[in-house]
Amino acid sequence: MASERSIQTSEAQIAVHWKEEEYVLPPARFVGQANLSDPAVVERFSEKHFPECFREYADLLSWDHYWHTTLDTGKPPFWKWFVGGRINASYNCVGRHLAKYRNKAALIFVPKPEDEPIQAVTYQELYTRVNEVAAVLRDFCGLRKGDRVTIHMPMIPELPITMLACARLGVVHSVVFGGFSGEAAGLRAADSGSRVMVYADGYYRNGKATDHKASADIALETAAKEGTTVEKVLVWRRHHGKSLSTTPMVQGRDYFMDEVLKGFRGARVDPVSMDAEDPLFLMYTSGTTGKPKGCQHRTGGYLAYVAGTSKYYQDIHPEDVYWCMADIGWITGHSYIVYGPLALAATSVIFEGVPNFPDAGRPWRIAERLNVNIFHTSPTAIRMLRKAGPDEPRKYNYRFKHMTTVGEPIEPETWQWYYNVVGKREAVIVDTWWQTENGGFLCTTKPALDPMKPGSAGPPALGIFPIIYDENGQPVSAGSGRAGNICIRNPWPGIMQTIWGDSDRFVNQYYRKYCKNPDSKDWHDWPYFAADGAVLPADGYYRILGRVDDVINVAGHRLGTKELESACLTVPDVAEAAVVPVVDEIKGRVPAVYVSLKPGISDGDRVQHQIVATIETMIGKIARPKAVHIVPDLPKTRSGKIMRRVLAAISNTIDTGDVTTLANPDVVESIRKLVQGEGPVVLKDAPEDVKLFGAE
Ligand code: WTA
């Protein structure tokens, strides 16, 4: 029987109740065919063999020139991997597979409208299209190695084709999630200094076509305000011969890709041999200050890490049909739809739609039709599908051998439904913990070798050596029952190189907190601070508790509190704004907004609507707040700092703690009544990230 026990967090000394779950063994049918079935791998990747163990991953790739030094730690924490090596990522994901897999599907595109035919793109076709697009980028746009391109596109095959075309030239791509607004894309384009942006004319959302080209115009205007001129916009048309957009094309700036491509039919472009340390792409993510940071990923180390982890943890074999339901606009899509799977010659499914449209049977119909046997999604999608169609999976005849969950902690109840109903008790599950910054998995079970434990990410990935520190830099030992900050002691090939254009911020954000000696050239002195809370029981299975900084994880997507607050402050009548996370049954967390208005403003309803609209325009619909509260004043410390912790407590009906030291303690009670009503309330419990939110 599972036992109840109570643990203490190191920082706030808040008790959480954590039920230890029982282990579940990997199904024998899975174990028999797994890529990673030799337990000796643990010894091969032990600290004794670090960093040379990562050769095993790099050797999955085809190098133009083999490297001479596996890891160079000369300038901490700017690690260099596979130094002296030369490689092209696009060649590794496409060209090199032609000899054996020319006629095998590389991508299978499942359009959102269910009556539209599914398209398979073979490796040969992918090769042809990537080459033609590379020719457009090089010869029509004048792009060269090291230039940046911002790609703001929905989930259509042209998105990975454009990424791989960039990689073929050594052009650094920066993909912005298609659901983000034109403003968000424009800011990111300006930060990266992109002269070219790539768009789709439109895409489908909630059954309706959306004009996406309109976002391009806003993006360019935004970039221009930031001082960056985007010279060309390439626009892919979603449908042959017709457009989903009515926004006019600007002459001499905007070009339909199908028209430009006519001049490049059959073009071939030699892959540019890149230094292993040349950047492959940027991926912007929210951080602790307003401005999103461009996580810069290297070519050789990143590709080696995603290829290795795709092979061992996703268990991808070329004959599998692999479907990761994430969006390519997030890191999961980069690493585990595009680069990792394609490096292994996988067949990777790209789904344009959302899981529960037109109904919660859609994913299972796709799985049945395509014979998908590896499935990868997030707890949010699982919760949503469970709520909308708890019995749907039983109606369809598919068989998964392997399933992944990623992006947020998964509750054991949700895990059990995933295992029993979606996986039909035949599929192994890996709960993979990692971040945009990390390139690939950091904690996960080895699917054929380790038992699963619902709700826990599990042991560290091969070659990863985590440690939990308390706020004073003291290690928190396994089985102590205390939570703390999870850090990774060592460098690994998938870790980002730096923040684009801001290496100070890179060092401050990830390494300063626990650096033992800033002058040291020894990696042991430079633990990576992940900004997630975690606990480690005696069995070595890490349980991730959520973010400890002010980032709100909505449906597995990180939104910066400050970014949301600055959006609110662009509404002219708003005086002050604070954004906090609210627990949501489906999405995990959603933002709640608190604002005080400028003197003399009385029509709060109008301002509320303006705030919602502004957040949707500046950041995207994904950030839509659950509530906008107009309050007389925000709770503040005597030094004037807004106490977000108190607001998070009110929004989640948990204890606000001691507020007597605030500059304005009385305001807390009036805000509480406004949000929770006049009557008595029963306090609830909340996850750690909510309890610790905004705590200093
Ligand atoms: C959270 C997504 C618990 C965590 C790959 C992390 C998780 C943030 C898990 C990174 C998991 C991700 N269990 N929490 N399996 N996976 N997280 O950058 O808080 O979009 O810091 O990368 O998501 O989100 P990001």
Coordinates of C-alpha atoms in Angstrom, one line a residue, residues 86 93 111 138 171 186 189 194 223 290 293 311 321-322 348 395 433 457 496 552 633 686:
R86 CA 32.5 19.8 -38.2
C93 CA 18.5 14.7 -40.6
P111 CA -4.3 18.6 -41.4
R138 CA 20.7 31.8 -50.1
V171 CA 21.6 30.2 -41.0
G186 CA 8.4 41.3 -34.0
A189 CA 12.9 39.2 -34.7
S194 CA 16.6 39.0 -38.4
A223 CA 10.6 45.3 -35.2
G290 CA 10.3 41.2 -18.9
K293 CA 15.7 35.5 -23.7
K311 CA 17.1 6.7 -29.4
V321 CA 5.6 5.7 -36.4
Y322 CA 6.3 8.4 -33.9
S348 CA 7.5 11.9 -37.5
K395 CA -13.1 2.7 -29.2
W433 CA 11.7 16.7 -17.1
A457 CA 10.1 12.2 -13.4
M496 CA 22.4 26.1 -24.3
I552 CA 3.8 30.9 -15.0
D633 CA -4.2 49.2 -4.3
A686 CA -1.9 24.3 -3.4

